[in-house]
mmCIF file with all atom_site columns, C-alpha atoms in Angstrom:
data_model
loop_
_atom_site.group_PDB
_atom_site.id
_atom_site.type_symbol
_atom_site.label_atom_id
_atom_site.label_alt_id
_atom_site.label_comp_id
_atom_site.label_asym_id
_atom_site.label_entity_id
_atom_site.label_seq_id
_atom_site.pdbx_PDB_ins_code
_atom_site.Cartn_x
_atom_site.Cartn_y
_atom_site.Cartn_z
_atom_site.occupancy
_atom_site.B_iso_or_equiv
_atom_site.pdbx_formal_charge
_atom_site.auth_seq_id
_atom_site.auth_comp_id
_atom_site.auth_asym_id
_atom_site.auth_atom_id
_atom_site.pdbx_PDB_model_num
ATOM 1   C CA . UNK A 1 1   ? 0.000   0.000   0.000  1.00 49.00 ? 95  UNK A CA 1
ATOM 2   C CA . UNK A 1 2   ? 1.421   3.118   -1.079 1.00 53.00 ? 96  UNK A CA 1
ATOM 3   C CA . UNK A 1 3   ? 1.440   6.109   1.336  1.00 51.00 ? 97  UNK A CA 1
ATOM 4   C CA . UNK A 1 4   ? -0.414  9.438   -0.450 1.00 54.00 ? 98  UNK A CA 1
ATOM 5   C CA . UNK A 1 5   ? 2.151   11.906  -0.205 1.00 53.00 ? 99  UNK A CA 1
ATOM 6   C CA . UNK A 1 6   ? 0.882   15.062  -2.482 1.00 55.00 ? 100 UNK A CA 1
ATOM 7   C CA . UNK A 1 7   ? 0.353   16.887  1.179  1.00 54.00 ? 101 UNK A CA 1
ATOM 8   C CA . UNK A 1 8   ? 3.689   16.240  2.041  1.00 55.00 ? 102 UNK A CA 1
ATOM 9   C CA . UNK A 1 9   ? 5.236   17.389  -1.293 1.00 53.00 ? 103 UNK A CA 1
ATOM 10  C CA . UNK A 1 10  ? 2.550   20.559  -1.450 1.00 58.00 ? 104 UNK A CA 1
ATOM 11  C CA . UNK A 1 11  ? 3.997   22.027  2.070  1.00 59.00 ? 105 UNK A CA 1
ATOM 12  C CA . UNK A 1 12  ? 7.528   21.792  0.941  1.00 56.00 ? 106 UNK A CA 1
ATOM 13  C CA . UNK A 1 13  ? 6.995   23.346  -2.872 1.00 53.00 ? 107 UNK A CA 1
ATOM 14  C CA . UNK A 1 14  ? 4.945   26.220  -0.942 1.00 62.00 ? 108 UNK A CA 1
ATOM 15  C CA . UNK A 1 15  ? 7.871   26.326  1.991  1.00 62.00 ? 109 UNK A CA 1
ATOM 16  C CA . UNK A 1 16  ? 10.105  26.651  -1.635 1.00 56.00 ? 110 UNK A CA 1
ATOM 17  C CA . UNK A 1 17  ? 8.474   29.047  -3.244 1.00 55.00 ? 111 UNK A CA 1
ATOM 18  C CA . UNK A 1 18  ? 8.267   31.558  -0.059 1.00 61.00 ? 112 UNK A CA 1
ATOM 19  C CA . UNK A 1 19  ? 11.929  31.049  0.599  1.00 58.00 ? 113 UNK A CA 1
ATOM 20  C CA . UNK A 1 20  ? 12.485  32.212  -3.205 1.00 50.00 ? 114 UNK A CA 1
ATOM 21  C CA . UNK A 1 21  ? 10.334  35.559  -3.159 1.00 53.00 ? 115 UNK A CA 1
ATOM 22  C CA . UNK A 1 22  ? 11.920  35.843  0.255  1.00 56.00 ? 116 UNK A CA 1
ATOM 23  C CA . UNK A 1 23  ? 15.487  35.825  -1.152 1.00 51.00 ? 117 UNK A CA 1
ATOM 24  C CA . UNK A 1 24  ? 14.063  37.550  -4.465 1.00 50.00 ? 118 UNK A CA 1
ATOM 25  C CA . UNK A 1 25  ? 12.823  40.904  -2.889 1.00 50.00 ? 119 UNK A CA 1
ATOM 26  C CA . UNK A 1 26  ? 15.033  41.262  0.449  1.00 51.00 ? 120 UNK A CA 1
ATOM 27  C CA . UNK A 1 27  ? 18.416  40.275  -0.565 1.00 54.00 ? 121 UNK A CA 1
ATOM 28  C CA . UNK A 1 28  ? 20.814  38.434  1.544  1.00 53.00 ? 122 UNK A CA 1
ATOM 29  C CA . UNK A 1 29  ? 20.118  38.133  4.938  1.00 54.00 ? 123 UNK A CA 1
ATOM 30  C CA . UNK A 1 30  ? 21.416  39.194  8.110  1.00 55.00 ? 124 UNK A CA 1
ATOM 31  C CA . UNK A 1 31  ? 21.624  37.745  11.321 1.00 51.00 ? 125 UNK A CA 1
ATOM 32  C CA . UNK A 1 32  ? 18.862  40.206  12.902 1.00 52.00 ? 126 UNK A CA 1
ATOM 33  C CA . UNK A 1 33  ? 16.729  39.341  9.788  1.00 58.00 ? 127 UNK A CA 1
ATOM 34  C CA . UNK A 1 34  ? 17.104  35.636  10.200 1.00 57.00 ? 128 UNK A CA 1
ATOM 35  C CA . UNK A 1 35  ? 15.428  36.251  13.945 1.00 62.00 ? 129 UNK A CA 1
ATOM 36  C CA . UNK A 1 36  ? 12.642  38.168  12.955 1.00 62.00 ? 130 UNK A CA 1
ATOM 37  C CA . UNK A 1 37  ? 11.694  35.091  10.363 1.00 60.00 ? 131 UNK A CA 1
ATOM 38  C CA . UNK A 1 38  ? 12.257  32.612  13.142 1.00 63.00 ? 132 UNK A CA 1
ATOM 39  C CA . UNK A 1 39  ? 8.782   32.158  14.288 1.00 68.00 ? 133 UNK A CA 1
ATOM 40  C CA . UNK A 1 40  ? 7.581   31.752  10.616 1.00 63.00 ? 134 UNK A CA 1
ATOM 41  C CA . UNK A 1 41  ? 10.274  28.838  9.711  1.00 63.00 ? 135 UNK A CA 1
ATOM 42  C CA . UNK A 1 42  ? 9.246   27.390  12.913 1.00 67.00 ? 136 UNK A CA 1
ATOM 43  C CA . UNK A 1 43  ? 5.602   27.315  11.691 1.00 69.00 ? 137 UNK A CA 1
ATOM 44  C CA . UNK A 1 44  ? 6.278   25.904  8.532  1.00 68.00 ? 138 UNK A CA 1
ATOM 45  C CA . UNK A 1 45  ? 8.708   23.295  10.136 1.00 69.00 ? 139 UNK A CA 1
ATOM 46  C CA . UNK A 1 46  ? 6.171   22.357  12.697 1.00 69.00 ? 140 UNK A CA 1
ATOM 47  C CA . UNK A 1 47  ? 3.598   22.229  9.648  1.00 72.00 ? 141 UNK A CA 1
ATOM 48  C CA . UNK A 1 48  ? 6.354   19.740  8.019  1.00 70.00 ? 142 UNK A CA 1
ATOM 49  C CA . UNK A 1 49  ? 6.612   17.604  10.758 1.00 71.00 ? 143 UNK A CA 1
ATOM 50  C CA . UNK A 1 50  ? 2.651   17.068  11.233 1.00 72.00 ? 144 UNK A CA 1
ATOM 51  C CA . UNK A 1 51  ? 2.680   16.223  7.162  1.00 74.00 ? 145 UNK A CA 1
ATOM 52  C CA . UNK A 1 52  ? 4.891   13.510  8.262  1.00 71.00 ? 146 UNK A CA 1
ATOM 53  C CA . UNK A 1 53  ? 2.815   12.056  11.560 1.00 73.00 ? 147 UNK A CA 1
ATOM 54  C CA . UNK A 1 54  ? -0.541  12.748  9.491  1.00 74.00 ? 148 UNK A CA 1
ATOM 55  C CA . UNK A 1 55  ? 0.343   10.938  6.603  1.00 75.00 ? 149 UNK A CA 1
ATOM 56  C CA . UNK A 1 56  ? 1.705   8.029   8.705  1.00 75.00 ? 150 UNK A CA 1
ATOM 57  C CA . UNK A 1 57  ? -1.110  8.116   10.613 1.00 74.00 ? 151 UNK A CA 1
ATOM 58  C CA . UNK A 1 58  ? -3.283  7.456   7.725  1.00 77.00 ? 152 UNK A CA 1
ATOM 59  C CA . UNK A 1 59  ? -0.967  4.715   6.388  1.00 75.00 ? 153 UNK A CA 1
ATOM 60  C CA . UNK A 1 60  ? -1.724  2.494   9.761  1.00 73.00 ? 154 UNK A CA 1
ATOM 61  C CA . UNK A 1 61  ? -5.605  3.457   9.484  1.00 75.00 ? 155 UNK A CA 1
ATOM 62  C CA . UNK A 1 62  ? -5.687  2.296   5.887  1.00 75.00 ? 156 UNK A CA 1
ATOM 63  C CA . UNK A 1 63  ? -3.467  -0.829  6.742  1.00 72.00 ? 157 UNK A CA 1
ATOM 64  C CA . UNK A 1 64  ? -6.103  -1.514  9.363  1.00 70.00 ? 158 UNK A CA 1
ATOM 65  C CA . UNK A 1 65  ? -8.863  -1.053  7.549  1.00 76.00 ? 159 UNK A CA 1
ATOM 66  C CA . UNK A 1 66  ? -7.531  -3.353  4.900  1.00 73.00 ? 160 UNK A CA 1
ATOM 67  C CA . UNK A 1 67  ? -6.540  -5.787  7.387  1.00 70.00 ? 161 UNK A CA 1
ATOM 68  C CA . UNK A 1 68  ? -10.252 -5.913  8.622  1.00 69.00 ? 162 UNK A CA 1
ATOM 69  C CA . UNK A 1 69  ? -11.913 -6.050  5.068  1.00 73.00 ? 163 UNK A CA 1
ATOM 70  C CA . UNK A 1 70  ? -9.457  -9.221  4.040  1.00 70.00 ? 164 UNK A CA 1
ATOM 71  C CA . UNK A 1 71  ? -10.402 -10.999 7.207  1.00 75.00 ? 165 UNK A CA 1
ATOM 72  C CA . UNK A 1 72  ? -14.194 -10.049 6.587  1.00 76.00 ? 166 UNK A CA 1
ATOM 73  C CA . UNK A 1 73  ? -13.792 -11.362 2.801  1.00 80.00 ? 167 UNK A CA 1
ATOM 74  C CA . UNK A 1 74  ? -12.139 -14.680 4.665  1.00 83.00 ? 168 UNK A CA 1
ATOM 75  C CA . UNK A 1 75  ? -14.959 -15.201 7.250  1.00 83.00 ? 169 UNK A CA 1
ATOM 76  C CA . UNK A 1 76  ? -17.570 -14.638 5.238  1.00 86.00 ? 170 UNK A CA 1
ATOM 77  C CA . UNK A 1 77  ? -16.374 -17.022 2.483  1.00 87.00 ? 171 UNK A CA 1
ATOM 78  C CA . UNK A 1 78  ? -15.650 -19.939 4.859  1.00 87.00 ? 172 UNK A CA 1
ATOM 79  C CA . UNK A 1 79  ? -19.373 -19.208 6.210  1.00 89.00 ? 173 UNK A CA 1
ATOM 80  C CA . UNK A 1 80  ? -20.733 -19.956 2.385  1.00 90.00 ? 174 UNK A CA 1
ATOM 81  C CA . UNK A 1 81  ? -18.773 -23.021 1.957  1.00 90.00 ? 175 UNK A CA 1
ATOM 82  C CA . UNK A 1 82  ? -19.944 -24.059 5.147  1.00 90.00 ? 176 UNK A CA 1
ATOM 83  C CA . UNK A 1 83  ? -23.589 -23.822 4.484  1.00 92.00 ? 177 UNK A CA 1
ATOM 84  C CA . UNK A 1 84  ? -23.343 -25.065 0.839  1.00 92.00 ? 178 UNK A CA 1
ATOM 85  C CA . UNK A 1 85  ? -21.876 -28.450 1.890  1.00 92.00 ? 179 UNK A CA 1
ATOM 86  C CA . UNK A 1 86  ? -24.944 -28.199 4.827  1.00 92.00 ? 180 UNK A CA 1
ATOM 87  C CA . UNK A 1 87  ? -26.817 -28.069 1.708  1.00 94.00 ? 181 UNK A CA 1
ATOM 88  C CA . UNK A 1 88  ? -25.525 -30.886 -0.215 1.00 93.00 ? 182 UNK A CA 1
ATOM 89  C CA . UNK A 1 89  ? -26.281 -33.100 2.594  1.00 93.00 ? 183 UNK A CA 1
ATOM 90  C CA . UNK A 1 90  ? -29.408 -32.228 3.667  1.00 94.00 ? 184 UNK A CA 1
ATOM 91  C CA . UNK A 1 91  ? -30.426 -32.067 -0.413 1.00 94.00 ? 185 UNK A CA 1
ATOM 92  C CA . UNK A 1 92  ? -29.195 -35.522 -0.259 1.00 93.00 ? 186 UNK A CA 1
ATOM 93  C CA . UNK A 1 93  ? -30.913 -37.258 2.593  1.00 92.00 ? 187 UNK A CA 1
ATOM 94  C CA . UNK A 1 94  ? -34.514 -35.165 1.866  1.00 93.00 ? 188 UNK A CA 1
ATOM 95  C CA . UNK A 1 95  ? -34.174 -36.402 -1.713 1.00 92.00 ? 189 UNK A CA 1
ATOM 96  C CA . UNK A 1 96  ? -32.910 -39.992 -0.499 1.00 89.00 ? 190 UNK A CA 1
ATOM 97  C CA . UNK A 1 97  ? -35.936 -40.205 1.714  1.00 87.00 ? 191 UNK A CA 1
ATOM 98  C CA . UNK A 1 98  ? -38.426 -38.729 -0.708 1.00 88.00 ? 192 UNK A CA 1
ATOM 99  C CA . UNK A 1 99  ? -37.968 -41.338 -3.160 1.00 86.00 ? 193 UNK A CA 1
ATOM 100 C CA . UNK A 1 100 ? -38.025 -43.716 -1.307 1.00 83.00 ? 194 UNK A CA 1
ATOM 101 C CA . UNK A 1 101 ? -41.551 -43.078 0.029  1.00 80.00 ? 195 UNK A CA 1
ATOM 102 C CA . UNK A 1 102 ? -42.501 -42.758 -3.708 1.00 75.00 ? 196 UNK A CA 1
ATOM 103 C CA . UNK A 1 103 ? -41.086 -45.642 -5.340 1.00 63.00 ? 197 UNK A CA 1
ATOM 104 C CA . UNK A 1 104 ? -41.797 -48.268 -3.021 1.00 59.00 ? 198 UNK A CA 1
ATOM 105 C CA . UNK A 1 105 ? -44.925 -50.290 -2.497 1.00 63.00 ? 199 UNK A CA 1
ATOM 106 C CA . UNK A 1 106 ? -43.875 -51.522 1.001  1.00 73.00 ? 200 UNK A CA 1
ATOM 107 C CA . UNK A 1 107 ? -40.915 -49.697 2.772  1.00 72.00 ? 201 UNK A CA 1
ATOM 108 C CA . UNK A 1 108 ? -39.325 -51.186 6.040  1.00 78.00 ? 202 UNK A CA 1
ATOM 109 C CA . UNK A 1 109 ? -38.824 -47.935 7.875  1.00 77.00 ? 203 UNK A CA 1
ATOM 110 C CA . UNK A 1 110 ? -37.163 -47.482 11.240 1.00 80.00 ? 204 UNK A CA 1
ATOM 111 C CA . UNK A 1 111 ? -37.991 -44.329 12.975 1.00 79.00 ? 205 UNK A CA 1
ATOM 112 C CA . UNK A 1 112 ? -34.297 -43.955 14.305 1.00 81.00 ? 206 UNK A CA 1
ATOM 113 C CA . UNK A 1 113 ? -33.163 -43.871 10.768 1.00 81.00 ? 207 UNK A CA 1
ATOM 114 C CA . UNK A 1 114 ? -35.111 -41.104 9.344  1.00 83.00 ? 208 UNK A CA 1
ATOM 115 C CA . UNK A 1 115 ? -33.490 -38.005 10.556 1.00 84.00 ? 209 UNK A CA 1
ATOM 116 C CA . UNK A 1 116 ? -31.156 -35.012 8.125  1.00 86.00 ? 210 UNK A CA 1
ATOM 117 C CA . UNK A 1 117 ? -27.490 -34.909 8.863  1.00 84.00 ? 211 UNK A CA 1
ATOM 118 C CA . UNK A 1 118 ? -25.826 -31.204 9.385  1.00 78.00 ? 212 UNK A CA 1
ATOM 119 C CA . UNK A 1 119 ? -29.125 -29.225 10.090 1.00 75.00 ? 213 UNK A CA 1
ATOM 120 C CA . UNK A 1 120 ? -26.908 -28.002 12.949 1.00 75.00 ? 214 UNK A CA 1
ATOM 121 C CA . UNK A 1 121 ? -24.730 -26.134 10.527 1.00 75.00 ? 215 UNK A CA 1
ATOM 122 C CA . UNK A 1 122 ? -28.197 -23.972 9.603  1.00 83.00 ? 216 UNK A CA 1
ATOM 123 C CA . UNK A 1 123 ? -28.097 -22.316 12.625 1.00 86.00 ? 217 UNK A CA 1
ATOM 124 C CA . UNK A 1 124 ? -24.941 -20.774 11.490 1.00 87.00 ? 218 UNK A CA 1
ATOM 125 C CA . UNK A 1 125 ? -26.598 -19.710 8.650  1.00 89.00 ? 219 UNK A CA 1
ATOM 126 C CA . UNK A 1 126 ? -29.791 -18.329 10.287 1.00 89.00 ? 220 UNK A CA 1
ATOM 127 C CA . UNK A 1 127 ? -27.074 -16.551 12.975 1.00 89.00 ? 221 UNK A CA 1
ATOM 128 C CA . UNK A 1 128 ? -25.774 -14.396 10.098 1.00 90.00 ? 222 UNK A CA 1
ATOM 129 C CA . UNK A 1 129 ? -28.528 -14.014 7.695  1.00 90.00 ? 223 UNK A CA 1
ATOM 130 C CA . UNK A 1 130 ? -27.253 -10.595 7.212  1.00 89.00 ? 224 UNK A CA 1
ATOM 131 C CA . UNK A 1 131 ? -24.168 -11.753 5.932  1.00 88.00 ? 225 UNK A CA 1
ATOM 132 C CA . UNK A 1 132 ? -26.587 -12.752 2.857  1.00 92.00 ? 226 UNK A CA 1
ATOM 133 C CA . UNK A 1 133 ? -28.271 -11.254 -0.251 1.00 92.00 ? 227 UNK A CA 1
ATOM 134 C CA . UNK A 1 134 ? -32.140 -10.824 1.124  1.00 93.00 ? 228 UNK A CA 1
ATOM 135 C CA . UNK A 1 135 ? -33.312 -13.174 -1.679 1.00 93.00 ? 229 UNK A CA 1
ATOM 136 C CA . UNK A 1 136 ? -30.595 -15.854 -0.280 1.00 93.00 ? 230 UNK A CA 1
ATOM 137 C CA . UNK A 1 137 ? -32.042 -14.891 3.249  1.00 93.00 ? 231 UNK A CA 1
ATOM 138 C CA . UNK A 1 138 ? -35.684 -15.538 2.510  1.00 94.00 ? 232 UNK A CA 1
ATOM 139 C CA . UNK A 1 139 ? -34.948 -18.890 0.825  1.00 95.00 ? 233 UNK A CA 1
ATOM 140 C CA . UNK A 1 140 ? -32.933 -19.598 3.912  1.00 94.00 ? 234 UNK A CA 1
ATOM 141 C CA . UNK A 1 141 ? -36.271 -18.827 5.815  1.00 93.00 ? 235 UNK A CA 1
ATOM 142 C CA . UNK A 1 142 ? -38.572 -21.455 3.484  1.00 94.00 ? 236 UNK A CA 1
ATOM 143 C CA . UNK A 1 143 ? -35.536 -24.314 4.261  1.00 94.00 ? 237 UNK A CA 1
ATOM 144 C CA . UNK A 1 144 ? -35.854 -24.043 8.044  1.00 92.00 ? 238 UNK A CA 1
ATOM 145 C CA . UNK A 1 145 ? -39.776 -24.229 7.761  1.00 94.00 ? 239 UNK A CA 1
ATOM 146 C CA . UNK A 1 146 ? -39.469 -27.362 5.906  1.00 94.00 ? 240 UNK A CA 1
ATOM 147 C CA . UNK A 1 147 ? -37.022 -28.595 8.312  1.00 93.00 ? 241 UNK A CA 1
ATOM 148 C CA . UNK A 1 148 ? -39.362 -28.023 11.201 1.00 93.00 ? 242 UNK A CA 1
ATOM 149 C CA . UNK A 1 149 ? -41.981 -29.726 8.937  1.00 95.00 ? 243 UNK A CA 1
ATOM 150 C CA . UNK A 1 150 ? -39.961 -32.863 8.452  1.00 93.00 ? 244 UNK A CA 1
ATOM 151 C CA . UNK A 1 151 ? -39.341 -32.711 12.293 1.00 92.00 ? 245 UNK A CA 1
ATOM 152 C CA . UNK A 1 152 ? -42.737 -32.386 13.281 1.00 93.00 ? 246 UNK A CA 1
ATOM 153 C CA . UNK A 1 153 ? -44.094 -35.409 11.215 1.00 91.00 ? 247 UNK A CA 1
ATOM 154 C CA . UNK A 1 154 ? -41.193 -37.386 11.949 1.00 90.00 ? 248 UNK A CA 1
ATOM 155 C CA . UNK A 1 155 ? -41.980 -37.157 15.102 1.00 90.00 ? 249 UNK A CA 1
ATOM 156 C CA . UNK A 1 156 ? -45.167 -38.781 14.312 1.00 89.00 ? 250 UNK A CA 1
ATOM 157 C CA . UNK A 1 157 ? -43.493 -42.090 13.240 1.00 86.00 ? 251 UNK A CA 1
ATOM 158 C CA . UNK A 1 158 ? -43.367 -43.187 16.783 1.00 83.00 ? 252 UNK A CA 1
ATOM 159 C CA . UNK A 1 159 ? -40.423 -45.314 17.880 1.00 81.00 ? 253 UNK A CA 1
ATOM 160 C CA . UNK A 1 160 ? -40.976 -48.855 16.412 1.00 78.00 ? 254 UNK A CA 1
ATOM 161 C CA . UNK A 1 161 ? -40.409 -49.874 12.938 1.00 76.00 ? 255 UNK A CA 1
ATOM 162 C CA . UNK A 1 162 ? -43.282 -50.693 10.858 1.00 71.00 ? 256 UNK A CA 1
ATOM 163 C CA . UNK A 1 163 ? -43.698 -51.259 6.951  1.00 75.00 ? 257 UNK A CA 1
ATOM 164 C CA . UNK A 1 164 ? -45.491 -48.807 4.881  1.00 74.00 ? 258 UNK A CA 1
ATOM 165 C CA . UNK A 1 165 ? -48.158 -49.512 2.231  1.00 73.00 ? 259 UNK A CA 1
ATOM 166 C CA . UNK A 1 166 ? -50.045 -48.133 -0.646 1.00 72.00 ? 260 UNK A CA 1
ATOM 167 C CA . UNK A 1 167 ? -51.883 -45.867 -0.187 1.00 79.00 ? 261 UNK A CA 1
ATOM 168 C CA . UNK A 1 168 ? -49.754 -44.508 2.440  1.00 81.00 ? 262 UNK A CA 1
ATOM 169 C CA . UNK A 1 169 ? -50.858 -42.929 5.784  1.00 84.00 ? 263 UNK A CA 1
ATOM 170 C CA . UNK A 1 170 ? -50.988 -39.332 6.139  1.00 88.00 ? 264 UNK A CA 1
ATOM 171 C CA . UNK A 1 171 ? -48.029 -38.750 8.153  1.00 88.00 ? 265 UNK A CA 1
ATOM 172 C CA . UNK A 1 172 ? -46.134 -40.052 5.944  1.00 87.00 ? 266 UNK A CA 1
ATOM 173 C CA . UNK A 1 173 ? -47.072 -38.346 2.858  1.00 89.00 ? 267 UNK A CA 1
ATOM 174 C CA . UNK A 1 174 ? -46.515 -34.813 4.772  1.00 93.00 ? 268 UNK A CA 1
ATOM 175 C CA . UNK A 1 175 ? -43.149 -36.215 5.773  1.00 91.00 ? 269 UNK A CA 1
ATOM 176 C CA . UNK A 1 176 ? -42.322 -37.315 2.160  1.00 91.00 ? 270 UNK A CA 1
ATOM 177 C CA . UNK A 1 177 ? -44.010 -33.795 0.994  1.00 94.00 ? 271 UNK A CA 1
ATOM 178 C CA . UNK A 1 178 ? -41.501 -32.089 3.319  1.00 95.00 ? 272 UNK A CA 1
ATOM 179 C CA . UNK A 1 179 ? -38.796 -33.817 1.839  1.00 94.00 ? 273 UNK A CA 1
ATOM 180 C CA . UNK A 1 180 ? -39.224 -33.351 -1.660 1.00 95.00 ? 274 UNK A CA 1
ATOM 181 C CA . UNK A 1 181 ? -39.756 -29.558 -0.758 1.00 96.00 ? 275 UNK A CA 1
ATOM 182 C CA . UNK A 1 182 ? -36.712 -29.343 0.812  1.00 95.00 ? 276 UNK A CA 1
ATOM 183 C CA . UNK A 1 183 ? -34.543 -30.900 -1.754 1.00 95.00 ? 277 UNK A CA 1
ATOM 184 C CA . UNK A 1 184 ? -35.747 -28.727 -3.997 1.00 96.00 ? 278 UNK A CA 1
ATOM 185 C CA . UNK A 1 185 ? -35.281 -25.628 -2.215 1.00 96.00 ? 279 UNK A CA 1
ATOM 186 C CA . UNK A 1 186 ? -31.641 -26.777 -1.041 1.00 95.00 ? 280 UNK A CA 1
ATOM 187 C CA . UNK A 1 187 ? -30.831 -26.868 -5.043 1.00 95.00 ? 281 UNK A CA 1
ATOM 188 C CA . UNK A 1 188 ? -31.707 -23.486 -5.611 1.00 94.00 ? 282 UNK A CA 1
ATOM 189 C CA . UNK A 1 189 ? -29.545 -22.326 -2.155 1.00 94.00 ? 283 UNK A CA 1
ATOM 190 C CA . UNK A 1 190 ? -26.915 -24.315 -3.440 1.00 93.00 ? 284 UNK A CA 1
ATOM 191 C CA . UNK A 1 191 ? -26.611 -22.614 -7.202 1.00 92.00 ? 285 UNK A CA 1
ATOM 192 C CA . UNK A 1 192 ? -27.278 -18.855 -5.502 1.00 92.00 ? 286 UNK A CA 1
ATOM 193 C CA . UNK A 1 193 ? -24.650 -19.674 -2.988 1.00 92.00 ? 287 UNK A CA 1
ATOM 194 C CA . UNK A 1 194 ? -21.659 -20.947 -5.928 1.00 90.00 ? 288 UNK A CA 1
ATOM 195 C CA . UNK A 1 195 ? -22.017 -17.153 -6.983 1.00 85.00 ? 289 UNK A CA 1
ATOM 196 C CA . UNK A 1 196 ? -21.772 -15.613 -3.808 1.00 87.00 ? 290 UNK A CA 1
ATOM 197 C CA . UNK A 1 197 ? -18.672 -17.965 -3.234 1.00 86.00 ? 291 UNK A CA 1
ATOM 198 C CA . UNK A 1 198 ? -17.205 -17.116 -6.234 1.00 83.00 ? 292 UNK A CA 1
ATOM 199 C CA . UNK A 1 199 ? -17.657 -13.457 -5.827 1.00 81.00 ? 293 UNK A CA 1
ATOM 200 C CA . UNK A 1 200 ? -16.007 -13.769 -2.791 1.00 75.00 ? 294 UNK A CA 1
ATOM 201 C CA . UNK A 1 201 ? -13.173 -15.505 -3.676 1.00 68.00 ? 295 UNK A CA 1
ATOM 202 C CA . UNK A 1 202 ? -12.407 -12.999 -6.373 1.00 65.00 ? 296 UNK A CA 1
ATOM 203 C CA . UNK A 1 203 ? -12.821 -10.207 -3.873 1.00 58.00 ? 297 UNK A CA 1
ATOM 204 C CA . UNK A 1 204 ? -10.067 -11.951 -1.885 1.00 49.00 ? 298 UNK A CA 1
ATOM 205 C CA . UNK A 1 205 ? -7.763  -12.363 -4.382 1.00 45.00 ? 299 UNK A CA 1
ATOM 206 C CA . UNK A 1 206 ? -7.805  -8.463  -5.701 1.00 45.00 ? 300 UNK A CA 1
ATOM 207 C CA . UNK A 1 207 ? -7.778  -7.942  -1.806 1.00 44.00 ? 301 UNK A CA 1
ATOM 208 C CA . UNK A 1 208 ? -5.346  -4.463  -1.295 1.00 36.00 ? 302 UNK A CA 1
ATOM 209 C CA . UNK A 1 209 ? -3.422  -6.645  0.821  1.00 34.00 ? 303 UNK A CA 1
ATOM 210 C CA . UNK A 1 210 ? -2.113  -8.503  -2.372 1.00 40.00 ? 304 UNK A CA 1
ATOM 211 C CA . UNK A 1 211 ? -1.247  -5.489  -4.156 1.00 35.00 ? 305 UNK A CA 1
#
């Protein structure tokens, strides 16, 4: 990061020019001269000096500032990779479980088995749904519904293992219904959140820091 130093070189060309029409229209100089101008080349050598602390000043803020932004760009895109393999998984087991209930005549289903793996890592994503586009957010939203959907009528599987049949029970169409809603929507997260990663990593890489 290069420091901006057109204040620094503006104070000495002025500093220049004054000691010039000085010199110009009073000649050389003696000693009792020299005092009088003493509190004026104090001024502008005081004025010099803040140049320097000013402009270093603002050489650590923008440092920091950059700092902050390139560990922002990080978090955020380790946050979208994150959710997006949440995604894949849950997309697979709804989808898994949805065709299942469809294709089969009689299923042997065991309660303990029908559950989503990584719904945990949603409530990462529903911890920093600012973080996302308000579109992203929203469909966000309709995933956890259908999560708490597939909950509740899971729920209502009991605990023993039974063997389903055509046509099947109500339950377990709203739990299939769930599922296929939920692999659906965890496609379209999946596709808006490749963007956002990508976006993200390109940030990164024209981050000032790698300048």
């Amino acid at each position: 990061m290069r420091p901006d130093n057109s204040l620094l070189a503006f104070s000495l060309l002025a500093c220049t020019a004054l000691l010039v029409v000085w010199l110009g229209l009073l000649g050389p100089t003696n000693a009792t001269t020299w005092k009088d101008w003493q509190p004026l080349l104090a001024a502008i050598i005081a004025l010099g000096g803040a140049t320097v602390v000013y402009k270093s000043a603002m050489a650590k803020v923008n440092l920091d500032r950059a700092i902050h932004e390139h560990a922002s760009r990080r978090r955020i895109r380790g946050l979208l990779l994150r959710v997006s393999f949440a995604l894949h998984v849950i997309g697979h087991d709804t989808r898994a479980f949805a065709d299942a209930l469809r294709d089969s005549v009689e299923l042997d289903v065991d309660p303990k088995d029908v559950r989503i793996r990584e719904v945990q890592a949603m409530d990462e994503a529903w911890s920093n749904l600012d973080e996302f586009p308000r579109q992203v957010a929203l469909t966000l939203g309709r995933l956890k519904v259908e999560i708490f959907n597939f909950e509740h009528w899971r729920s209502t599987l009991g605990s023993s293992s039974f063997v389903t049949s055509k046509p099947l029970p109500p339950n377990v169409i709203q739990l299939r219904d769930a599922c296929e809603r939920a692999s659906v929507i965890c496609d379209k997260l999946r596709d808006d959140l490749e963007d956002l990663i990508d976006a993200a990593g390109s940030s990164a890489h024209h981050s000032s820091l790698g300048r």
